[in-house]
Structure formats: C-alpha cells, structure tokens
Backbone as a ProteinNet text record, in pm:
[ID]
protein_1_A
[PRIMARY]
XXXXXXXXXXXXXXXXXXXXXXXXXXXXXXXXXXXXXXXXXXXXXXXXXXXXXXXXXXXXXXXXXXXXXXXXXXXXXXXXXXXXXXXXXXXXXXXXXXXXXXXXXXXXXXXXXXXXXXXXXXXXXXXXXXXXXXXXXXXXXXXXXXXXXXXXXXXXXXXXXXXXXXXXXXXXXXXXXXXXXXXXXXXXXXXXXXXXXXXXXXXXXXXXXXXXXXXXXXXXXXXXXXXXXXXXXXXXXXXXXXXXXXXXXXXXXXXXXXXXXXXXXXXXX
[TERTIARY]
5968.8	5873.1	5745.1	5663.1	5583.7	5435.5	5364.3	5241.7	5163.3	5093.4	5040.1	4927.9	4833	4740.3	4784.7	4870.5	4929.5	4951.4	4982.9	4980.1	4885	4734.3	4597	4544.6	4592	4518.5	4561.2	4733	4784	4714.3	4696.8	4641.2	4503.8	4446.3	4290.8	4265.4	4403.7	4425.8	4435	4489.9	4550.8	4428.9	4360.2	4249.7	4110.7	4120.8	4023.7	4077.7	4132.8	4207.8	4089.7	4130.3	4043.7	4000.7	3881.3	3819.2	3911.4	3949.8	4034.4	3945.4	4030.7	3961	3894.2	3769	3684.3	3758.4	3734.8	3720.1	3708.3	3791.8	3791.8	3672	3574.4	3421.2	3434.6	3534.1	3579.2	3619.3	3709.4	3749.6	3705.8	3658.9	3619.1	3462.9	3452.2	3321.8	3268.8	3249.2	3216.3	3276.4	3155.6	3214.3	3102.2	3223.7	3127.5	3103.8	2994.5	2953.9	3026.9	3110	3142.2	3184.9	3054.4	3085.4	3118	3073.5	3046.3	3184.9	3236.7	3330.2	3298	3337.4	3326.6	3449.6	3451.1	3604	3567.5	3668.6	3644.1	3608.7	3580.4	3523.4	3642	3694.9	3818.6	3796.9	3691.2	3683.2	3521.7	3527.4	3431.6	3378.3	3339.2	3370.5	3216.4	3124.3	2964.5	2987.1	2893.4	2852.9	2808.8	2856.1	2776.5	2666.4	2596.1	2434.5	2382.5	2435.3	2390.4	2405.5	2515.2	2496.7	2389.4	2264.7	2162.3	2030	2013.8	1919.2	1780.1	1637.6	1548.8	1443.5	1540	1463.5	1494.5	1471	1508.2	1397.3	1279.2	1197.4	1264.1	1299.2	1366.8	1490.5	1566.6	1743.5	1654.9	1521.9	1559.5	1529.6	1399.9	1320.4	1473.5	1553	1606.5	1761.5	1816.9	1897.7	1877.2	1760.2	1673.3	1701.6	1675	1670.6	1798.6	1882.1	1997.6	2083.9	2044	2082.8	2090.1	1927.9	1879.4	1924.4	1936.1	2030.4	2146.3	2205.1	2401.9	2334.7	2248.9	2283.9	2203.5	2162.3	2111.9	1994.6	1897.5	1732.2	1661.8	1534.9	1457.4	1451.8	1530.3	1495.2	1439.2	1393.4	1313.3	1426.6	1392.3	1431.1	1387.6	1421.4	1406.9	1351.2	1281.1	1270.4	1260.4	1388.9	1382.4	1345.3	1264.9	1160.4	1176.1	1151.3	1152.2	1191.7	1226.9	1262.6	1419.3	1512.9	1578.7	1662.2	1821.8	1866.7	1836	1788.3	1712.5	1760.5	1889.1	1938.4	1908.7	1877.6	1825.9	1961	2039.8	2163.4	2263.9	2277	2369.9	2334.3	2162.8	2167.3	2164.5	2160	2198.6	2355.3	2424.5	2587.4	2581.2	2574	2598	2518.7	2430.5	2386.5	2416.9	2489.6	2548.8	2723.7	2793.1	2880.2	2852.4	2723.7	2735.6	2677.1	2644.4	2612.1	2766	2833.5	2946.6	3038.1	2996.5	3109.1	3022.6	2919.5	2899.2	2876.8	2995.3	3018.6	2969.1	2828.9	2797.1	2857.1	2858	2896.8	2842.4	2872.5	2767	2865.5	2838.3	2922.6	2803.8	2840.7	2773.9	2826.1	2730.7	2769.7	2675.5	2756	2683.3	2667.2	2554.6	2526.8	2483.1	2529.6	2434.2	2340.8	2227.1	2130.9	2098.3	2212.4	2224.3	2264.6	2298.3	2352.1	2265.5	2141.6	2040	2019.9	2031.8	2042	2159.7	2290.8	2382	2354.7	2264.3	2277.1	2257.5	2212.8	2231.4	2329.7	2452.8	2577.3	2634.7	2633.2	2688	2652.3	2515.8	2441	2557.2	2540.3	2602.2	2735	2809.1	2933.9	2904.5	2832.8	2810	2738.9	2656.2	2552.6	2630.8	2731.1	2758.3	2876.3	2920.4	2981.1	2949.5	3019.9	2985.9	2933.2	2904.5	2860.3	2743	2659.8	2588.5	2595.9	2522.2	2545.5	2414	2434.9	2349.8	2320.5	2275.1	2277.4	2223.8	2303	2256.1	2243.1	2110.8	2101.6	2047.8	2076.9	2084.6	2002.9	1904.7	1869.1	1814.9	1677.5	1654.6	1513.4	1443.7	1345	1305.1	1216	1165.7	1127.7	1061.3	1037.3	881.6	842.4	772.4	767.3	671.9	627.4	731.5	751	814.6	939.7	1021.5	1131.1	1195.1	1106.6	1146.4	1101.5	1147.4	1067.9	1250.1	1338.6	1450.8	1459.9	1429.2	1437.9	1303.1	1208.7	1089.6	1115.6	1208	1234.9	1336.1	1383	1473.2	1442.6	1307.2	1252.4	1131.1	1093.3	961.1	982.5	1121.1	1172.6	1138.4	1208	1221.4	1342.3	1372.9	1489	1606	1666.5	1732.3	1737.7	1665.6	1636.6	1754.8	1754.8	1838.1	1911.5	1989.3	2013.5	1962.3	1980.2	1923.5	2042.7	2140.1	2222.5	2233.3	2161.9	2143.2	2010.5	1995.8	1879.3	1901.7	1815.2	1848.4	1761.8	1862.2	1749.3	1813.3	1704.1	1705.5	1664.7	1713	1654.7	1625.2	1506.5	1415.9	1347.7	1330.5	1234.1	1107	1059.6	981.1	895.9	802.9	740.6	712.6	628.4	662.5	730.3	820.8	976.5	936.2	781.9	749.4	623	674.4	579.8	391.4	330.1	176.3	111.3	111	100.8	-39.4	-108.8	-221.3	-332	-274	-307.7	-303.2	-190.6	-197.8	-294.9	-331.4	-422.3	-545.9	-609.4	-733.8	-726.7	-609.3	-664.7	-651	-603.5	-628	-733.2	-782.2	-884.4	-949.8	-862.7	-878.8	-787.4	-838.5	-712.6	-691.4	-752	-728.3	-576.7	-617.1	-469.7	-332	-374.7	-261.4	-199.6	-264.1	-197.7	-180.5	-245.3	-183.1	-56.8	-24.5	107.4	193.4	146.4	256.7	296.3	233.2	216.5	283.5	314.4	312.9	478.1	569	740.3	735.5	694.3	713.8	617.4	546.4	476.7	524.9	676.2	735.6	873.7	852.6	995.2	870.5	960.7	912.6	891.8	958	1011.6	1013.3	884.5	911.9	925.8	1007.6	993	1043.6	963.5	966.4	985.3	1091.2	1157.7	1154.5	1088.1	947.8	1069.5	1045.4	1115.3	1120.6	1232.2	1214.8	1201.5	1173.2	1169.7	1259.1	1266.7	1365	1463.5	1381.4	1410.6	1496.8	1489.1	1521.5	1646.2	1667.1	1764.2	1856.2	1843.7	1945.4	1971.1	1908.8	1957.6	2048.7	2063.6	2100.5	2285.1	2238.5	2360.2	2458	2356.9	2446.8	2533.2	2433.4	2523.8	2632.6	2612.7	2764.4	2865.5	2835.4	2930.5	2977.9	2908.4	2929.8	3045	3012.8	3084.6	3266.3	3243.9	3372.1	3465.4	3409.5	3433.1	3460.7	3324.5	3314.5	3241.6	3238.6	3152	3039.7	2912.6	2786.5	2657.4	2643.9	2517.7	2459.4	2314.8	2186.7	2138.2	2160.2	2147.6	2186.6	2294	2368.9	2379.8	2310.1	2292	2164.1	2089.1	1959.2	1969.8	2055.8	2020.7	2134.1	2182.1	2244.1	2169.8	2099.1	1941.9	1890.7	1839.9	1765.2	1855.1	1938.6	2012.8	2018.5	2024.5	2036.6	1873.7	1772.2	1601.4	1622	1630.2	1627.2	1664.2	1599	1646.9	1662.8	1776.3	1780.2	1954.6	1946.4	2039.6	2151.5	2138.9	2255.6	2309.8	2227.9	2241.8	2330.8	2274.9	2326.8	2425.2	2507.6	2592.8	2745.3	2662.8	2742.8	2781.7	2644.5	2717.3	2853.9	2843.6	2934.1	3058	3113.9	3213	3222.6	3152.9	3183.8	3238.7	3195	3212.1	3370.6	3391.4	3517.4	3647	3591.1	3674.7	3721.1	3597.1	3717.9	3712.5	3720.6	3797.1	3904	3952.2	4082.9	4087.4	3948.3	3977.4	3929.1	4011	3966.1	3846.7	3731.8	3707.2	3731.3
2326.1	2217.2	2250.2	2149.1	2205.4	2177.3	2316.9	2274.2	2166.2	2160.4	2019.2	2061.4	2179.9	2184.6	2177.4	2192.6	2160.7	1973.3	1937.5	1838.5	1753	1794.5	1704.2	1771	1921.1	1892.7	1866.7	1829.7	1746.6	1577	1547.7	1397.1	1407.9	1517.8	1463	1493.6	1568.5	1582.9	1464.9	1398.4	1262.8	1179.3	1170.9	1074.6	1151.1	1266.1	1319	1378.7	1341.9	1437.5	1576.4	1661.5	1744.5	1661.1	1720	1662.4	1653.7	1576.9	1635.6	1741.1	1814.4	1920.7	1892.4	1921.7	1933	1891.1	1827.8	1812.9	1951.3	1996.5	2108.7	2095.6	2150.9	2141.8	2136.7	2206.1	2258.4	2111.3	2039.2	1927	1811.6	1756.7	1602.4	1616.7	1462.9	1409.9	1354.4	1309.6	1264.7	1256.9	1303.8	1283.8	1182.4	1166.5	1115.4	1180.2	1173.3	1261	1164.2	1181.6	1053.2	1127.8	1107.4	1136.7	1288.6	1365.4	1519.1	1601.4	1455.5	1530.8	1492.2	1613.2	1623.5	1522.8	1423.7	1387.6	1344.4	1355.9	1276.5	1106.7	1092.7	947.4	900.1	804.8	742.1	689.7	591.2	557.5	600.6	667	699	619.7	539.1	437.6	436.4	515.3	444.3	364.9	261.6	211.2	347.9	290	395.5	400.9	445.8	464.3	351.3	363.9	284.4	93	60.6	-30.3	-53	31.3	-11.7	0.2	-105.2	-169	-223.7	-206.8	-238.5	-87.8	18	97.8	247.6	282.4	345.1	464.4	456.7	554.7	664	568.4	602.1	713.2	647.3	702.6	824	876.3	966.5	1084.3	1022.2	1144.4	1169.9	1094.1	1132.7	1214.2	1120.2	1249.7	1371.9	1401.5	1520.4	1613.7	1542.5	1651.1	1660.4	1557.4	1596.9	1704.8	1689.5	1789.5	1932.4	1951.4	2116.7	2126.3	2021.6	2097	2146.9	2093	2131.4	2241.4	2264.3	2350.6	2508.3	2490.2	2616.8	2617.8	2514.1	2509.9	2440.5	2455.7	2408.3	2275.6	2186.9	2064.7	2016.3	1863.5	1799.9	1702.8	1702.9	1591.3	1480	1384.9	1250.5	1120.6	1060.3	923.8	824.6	693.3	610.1	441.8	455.6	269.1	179.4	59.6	-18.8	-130.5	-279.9	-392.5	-391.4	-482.8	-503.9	-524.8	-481.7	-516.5	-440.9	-358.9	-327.4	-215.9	-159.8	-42.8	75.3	114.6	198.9	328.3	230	314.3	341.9	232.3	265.3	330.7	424.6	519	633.4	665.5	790.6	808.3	725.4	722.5	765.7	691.3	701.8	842.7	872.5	1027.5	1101.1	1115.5	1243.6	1225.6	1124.7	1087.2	1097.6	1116.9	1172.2	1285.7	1356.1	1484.7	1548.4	1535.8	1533.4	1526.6	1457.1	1403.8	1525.2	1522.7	1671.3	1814.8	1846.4	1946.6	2016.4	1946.4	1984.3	1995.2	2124.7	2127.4	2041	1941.9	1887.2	1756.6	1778.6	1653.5	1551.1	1449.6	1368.3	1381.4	1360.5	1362.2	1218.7	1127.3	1011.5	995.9	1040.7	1036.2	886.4	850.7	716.4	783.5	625.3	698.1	740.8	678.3	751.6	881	944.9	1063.1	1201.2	1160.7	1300.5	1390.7	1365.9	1483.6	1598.5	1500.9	1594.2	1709.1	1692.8	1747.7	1889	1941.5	2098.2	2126.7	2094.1	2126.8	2111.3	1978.1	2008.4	2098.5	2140.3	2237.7	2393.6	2402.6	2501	2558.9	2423.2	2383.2	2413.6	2370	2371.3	2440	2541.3	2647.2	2755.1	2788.3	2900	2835.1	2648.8	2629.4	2711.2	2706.1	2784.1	2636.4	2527.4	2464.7	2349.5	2294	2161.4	2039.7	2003.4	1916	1746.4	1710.4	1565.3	1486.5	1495.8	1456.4	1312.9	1194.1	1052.1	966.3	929.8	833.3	691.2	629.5	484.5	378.1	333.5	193.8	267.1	356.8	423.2	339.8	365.7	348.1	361.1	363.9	392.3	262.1	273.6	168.7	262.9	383.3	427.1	613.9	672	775.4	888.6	886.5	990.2	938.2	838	848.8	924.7	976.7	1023	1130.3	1192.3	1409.1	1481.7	1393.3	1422.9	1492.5	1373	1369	1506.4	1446.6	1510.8	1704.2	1753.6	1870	1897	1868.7	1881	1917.2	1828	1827.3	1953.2	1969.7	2032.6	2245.5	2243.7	2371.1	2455.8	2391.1	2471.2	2556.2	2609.9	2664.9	2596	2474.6	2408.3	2287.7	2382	2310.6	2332	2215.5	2214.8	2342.1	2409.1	2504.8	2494.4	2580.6	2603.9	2514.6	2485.8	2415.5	2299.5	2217.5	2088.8	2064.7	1937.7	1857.3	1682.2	1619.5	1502	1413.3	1268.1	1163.7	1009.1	1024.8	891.2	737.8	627.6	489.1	429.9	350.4	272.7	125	16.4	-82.6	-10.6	60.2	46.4	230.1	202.7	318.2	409.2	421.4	514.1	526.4	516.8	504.8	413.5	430.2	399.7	290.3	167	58	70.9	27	75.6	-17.7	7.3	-81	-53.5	-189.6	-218.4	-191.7	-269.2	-288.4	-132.9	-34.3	81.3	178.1	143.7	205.9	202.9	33.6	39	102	103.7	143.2	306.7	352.5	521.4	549.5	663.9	748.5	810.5	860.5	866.7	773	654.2	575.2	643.1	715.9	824.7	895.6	956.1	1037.5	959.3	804.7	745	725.6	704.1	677.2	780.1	909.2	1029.3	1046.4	1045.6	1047.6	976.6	850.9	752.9	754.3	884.6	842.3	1031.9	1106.4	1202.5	1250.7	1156.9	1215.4	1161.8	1044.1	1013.5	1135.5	1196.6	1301.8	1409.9	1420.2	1557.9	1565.4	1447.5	1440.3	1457.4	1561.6	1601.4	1525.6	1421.2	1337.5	1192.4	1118.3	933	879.9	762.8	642.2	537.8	436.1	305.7	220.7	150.4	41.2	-109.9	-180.4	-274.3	-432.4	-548.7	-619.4	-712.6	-738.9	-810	-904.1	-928.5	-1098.3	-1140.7	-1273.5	-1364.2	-1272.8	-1230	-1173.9	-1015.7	-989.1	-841.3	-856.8	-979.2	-1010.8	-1084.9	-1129.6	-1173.9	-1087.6	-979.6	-857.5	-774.2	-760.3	-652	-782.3	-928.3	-1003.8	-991	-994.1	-955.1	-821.7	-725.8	-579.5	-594.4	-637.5	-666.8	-729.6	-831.5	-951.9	-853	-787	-739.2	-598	-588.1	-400.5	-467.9	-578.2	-628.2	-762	-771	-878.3	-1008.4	-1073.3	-1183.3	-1276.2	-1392.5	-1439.5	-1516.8	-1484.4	-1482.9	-1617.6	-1705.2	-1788.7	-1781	-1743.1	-1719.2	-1828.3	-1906	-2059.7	-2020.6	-2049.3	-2059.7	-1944.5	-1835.3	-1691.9	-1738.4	-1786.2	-1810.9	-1906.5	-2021.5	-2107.5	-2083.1	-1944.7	-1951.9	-1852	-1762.2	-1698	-1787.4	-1898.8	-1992.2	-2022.2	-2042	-2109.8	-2009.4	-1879.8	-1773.1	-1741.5	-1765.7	-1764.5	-1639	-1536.3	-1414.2	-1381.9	-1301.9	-1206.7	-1066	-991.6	-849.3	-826.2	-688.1	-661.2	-674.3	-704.4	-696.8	-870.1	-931.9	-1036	-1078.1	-1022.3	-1028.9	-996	-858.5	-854.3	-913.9	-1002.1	-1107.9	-1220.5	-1285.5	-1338	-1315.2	-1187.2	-1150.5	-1174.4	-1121.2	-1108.8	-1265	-1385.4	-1504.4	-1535.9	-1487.9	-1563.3	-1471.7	-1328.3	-1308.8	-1349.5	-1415.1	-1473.1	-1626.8	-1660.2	-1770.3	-1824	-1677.2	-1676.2	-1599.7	-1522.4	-1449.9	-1345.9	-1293.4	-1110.1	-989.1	-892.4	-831.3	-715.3	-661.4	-585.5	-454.5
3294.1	3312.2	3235.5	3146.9	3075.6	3195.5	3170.8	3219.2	3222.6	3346.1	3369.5	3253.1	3223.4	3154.8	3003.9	2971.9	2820.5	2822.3	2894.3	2926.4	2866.5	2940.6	2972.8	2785.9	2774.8	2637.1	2534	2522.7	2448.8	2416.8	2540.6	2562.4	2511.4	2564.9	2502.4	2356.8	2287	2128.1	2088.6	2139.8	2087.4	2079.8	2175.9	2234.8	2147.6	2067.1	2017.1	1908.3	1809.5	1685.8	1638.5	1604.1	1549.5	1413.7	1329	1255.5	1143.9	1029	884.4	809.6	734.9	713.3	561.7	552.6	392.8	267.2	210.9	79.1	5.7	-126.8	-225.1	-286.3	-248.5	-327.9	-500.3	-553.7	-695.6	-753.7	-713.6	-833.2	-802.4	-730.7	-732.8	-781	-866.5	-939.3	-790.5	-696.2	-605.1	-483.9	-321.9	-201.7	-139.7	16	68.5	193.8	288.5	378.4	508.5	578	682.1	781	894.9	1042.2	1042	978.7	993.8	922.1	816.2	761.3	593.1	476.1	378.6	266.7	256.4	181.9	58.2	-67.3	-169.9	-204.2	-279.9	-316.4	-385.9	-286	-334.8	-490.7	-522.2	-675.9	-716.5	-845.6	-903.8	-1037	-1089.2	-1149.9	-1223.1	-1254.4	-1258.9	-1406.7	-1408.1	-1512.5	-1623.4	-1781.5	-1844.1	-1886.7	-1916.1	-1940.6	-2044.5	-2119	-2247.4	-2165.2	-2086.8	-1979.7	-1941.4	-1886.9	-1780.9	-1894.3	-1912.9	-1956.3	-1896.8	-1984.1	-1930.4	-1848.5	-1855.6	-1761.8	-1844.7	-1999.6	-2076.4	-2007.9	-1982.2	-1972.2	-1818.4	-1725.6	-1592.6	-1610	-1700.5	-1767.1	-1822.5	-1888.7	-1947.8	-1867.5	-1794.5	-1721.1	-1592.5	-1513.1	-1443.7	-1456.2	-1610.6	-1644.9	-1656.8	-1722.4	-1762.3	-1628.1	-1491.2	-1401.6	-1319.2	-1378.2	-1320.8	-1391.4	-1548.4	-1619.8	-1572.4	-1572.2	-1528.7	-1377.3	-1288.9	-1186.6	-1170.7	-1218.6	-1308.3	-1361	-1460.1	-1578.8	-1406.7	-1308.2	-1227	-1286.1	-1325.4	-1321.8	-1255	-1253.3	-1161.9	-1175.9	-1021.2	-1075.2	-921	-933.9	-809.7	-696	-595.2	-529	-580.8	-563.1	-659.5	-552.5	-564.3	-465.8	-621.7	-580.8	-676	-614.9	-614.2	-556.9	-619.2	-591	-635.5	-622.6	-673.6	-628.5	-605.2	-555.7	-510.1	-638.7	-642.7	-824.5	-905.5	-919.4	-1039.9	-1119.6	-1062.4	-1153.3	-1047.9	-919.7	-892.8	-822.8	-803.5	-739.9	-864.7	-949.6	-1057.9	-1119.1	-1169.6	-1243	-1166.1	-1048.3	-1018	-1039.2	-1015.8	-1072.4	-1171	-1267.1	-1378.4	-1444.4	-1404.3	-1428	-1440.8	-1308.1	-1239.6	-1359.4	-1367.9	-1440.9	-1630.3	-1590.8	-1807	-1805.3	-1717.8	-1733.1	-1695	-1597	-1600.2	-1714.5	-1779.7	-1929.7	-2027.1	-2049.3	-2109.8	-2065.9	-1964	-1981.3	-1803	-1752.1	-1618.6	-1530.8	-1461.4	-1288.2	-1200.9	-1148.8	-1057.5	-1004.1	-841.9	-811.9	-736	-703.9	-607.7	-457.7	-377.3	-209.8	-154.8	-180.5	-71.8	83	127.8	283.9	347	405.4	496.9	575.9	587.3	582.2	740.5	794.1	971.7	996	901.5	911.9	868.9	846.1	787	925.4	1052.2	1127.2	1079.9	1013.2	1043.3	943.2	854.6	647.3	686.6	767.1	756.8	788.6	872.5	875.4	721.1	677.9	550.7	430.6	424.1	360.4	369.9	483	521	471	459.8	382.4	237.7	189.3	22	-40.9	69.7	6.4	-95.4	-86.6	-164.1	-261.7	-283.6	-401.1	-512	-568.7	-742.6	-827.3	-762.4	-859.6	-824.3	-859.9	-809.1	-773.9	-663	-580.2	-592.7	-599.7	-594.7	-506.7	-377.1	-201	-258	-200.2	-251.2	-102.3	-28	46.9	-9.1	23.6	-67.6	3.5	-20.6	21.6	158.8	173.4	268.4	319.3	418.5	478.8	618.6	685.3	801.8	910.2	977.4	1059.8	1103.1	1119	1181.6	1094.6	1097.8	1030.1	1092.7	1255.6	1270.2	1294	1217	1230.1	1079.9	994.3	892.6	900.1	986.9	1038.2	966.3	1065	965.3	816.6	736.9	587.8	571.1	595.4	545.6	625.2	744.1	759.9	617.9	555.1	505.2	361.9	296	184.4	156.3	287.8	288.2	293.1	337.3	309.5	465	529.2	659	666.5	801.7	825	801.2	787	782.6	660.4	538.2	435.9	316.4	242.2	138.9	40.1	49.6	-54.6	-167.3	-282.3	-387.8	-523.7	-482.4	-548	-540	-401.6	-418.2	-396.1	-467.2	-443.6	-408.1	-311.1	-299.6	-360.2	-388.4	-405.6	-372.8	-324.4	-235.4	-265.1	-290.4	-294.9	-235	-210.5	-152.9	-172.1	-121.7	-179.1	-153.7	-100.3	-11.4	-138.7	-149	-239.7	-183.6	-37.6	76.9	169.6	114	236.7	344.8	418.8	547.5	581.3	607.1	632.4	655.3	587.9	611	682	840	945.9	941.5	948.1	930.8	1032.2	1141.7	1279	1366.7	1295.6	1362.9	1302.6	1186.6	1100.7	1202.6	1207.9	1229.3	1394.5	1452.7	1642.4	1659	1488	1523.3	1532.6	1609.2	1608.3	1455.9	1368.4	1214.6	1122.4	1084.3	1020.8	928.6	832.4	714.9	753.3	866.3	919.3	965.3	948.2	1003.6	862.7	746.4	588.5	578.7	590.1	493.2	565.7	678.1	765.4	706.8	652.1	638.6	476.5	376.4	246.8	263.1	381.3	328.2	272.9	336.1	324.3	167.5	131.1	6.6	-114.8	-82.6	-119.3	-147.9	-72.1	-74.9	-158.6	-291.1	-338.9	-473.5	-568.8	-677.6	-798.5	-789.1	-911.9	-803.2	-880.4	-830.5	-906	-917.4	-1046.6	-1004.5	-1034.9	-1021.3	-1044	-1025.3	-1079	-1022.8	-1145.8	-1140.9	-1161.4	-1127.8	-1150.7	-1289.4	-1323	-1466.4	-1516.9	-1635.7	-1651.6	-1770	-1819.9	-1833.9	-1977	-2037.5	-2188.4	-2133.5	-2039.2	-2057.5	-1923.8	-1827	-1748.9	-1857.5	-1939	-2091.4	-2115.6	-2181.4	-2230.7	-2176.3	-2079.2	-1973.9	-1970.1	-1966.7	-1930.6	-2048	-2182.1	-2342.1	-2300.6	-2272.2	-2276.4	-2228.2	-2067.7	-2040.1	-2130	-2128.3	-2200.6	-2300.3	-2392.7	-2473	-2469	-2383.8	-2326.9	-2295.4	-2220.3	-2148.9	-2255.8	-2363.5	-2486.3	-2421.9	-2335.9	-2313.6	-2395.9	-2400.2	-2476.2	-2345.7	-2461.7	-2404	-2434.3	-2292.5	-2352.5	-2271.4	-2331.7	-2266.5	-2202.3	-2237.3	-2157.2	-2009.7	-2032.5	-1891.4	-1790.1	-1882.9	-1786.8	-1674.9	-1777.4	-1751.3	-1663.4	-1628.6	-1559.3	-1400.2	-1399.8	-1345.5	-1211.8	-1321.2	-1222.3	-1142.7	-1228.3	-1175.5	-1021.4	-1056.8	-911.1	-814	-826.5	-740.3	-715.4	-792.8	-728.1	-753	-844.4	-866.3	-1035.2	-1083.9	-1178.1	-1153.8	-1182	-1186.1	-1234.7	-1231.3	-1288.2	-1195.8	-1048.1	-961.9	-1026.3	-1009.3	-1044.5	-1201.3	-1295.8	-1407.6	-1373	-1325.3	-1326.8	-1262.8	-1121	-1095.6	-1167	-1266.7	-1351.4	-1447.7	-1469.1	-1593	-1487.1	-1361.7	-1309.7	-1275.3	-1267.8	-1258.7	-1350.4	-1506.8	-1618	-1650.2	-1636.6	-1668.9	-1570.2	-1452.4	-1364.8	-1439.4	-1472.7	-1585.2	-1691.4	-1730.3	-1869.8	-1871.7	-1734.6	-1717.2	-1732.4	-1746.7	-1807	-1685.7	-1663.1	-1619.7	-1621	-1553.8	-1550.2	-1504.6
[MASK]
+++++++++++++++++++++++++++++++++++++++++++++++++++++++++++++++++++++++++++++++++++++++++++++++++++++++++++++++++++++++++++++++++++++++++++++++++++++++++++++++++++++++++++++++++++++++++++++++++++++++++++++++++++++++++++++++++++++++++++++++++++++++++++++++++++++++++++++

C-alpha cells in the first residue's frame, strides 16, 4: 500500500509543478524573465538598424554602449524617454541584434516591469555567464517616488545590485520615470526635497536619450524605408493621409501602415 504521505506530496506536485529549469545562458540571442524562471525568446526578429529612421544621433550613442558592454567595458544603464511610437523599444532590439551580427557576446533578457523585486535572483543566475547581458524593462513608470526603491536599489549599487556583466535599460514616456505631483510638492515641508526625490531614480541611469516626436517629412521617410526594405510600392499621399486618420504620426504607426498596405497587395512580411 503506498503511503498516505507519498500520496499528499504527489498531489501537491501536481497542484504545484516544480519550476522548468533555466534557459542555457551560452546560445540564445534573447530571454525572457517569466515568473522567476529564465527561458528563451521564442522569436527574435529586431528590425535592422538602417530601418529606424529619424533618430540617427540615438542609434549611435546607444549602440556605442551596447557595444563596450559585449566587448567587457565600461558601459551605462540606459533610460530611453520619450513619446509614444517613436523607435524606443525597437532600437534596443535591434542593437543588441547588430552587435550580435558583429561578432558580440551579449544576449537580451526582457523583464516585465512587475517583476524587478525578483532581478537579484536572476542576477545571481547570470553573474558568472562568460558572456553579456542586456536587462530590458519596457514601457516603465511609477505612480509615486517610492514605488521605484526597487529599480533605483538595483541601479544605485547595493547589496543586491546588478553584476558587472549586465547593465539595464529601461523605456519610458515619462522622462523621470515618476509623475511630478504638483499639489504634493507644494504641502511638503521642503518642496525642493519632494522633486529631487522624484528626479532622483531617473538620475541614476548613466546614459538618457530622448526620443522627441516627429513630423510629417520624417514619418514619410521612415514609411519609404519600409516600403522600400519589403518591395512595396510607396505613396506619400496616402501614407500621409492615413496618419491623418489615426491622429498620430510615429513610427509605430508608419509601420502599421506598411503591414496594411502589404496586406493588400499580398506580400508577406
């Protein structure tokens, strides 16, 4: 007769699987961080560089430091701001993916942005890879100064701070990650200390850049490249008036056009 206690912890195996085990740090271009487990990035796909248009000064300074982190030099945590659309997630892809293509160690690790308590466990995991790491939270922000003690323990080099092989960077609308409440300003005792609080996590990323929104000539441009990359044919007219109908220009945008327009004309991307 099998034990009743083999039994109960058979069942609560079932009802609780152990975790799957890590991702091979060594061969994948990209993971993702999910629920305290390490796995590969089913598709890795970034746009290529010469693609993202409009933000040439951004592409160079931030390859630059994705470079010297692959290559084991000194590079910064990154905060990338800015408007909504605008290229800010597709060039960390695509970064990390052409430094990659020449020759760099360096993978990506996409975290959500609910999950920065867990990052010293995964640290822990990846501190002694033989190669570099790229920590990516996406589309981040606060509601309140100390809900970003998280991030900002993490940046500022505590006990539980980032290894020497990775560095993170993070995207934002928001230029100080954290809303500059007006009303809480004026009822502090030092409103000075209520902004430097609220200006200080964005303070602690080495590398900022800002990505500003565009206008009509350079949302064409960005719609040509495509067209051009995918051998669609291209009218600025109708790119243009198709913004108009969506009340936006940017590049997320452009690029929905193009996937409208190769939807019918039959071609795949």
């Amino acid at each position: 007769m099998t034990d009743p206690l083999d039994r109960i912890a058979a069942a609560l195996e079932r009802l609780a699987p152990p975790p799957a085990p890590l991702a091979d740090l060594a061969v994948h271009p990209a993971y993702v961080w999910h629920r305290g487990t390490l796995v590969a990035a089913r598709a890795f796909a970034p746009l290529p560089l010469d693609e993202l248009v409009g933000i040439d000064a951004q592409k160079e300074v931030f390859v630059e430091n994705v470079r010297r982190l692959a290559a084991g030099l000194p590079a910064h945590d990154a905060l990338l701001w800015g408007a909504r659309g605008t290229g800010k997630s597709a060039l960390v892809k695509a970064a990390v993916a052409a430094v990659q293509g020449a020759g760099g160690d360096i993978a990506l690790i996409e975290a959500p942005a609910d999950a920065l308590d867990s990052l010293p466990a995964l640290f822990a995991h990846i501190a002694g890879a033989p190669r570099a790491f790229l920590l990516f939270a996406d589309d981040l922000g606060f509601d309140a100064a100390a809900d970003g003690r998280a991030l900002r323990s993490l940046l500022e080099g505590g006990a539980e701070a980032r290894p020497a092989n990775v560095r993170l960077v993070v995207t934002s609308n928001r230029r100080h990650l954290i809303p500059r409440d007006i009303a809480e300003q004026a009822s502090a005792i030092n409103p000075r200390d209520s902004i430097d609080d609220n200006l200080a996590l964005a303070d602690r990323f080495g590398l900022s850049l800002g990505f500003h929104a565009i206008d009509q000539d350079i949302y064409v441009e960005i719609v040509r490249t495509y067209a051009a990359h995918h051998g669609l044919p291209f009218d600025a007219a109708e790119a243009i008036n198709w913004a108009t109908r969506r009340g936006s220009r940017s590049g997320r945008v452009a690029w929905q056009y193009v996937v409208d327009l190769a939807g019918r004309h039959g071609i795949r991307l």
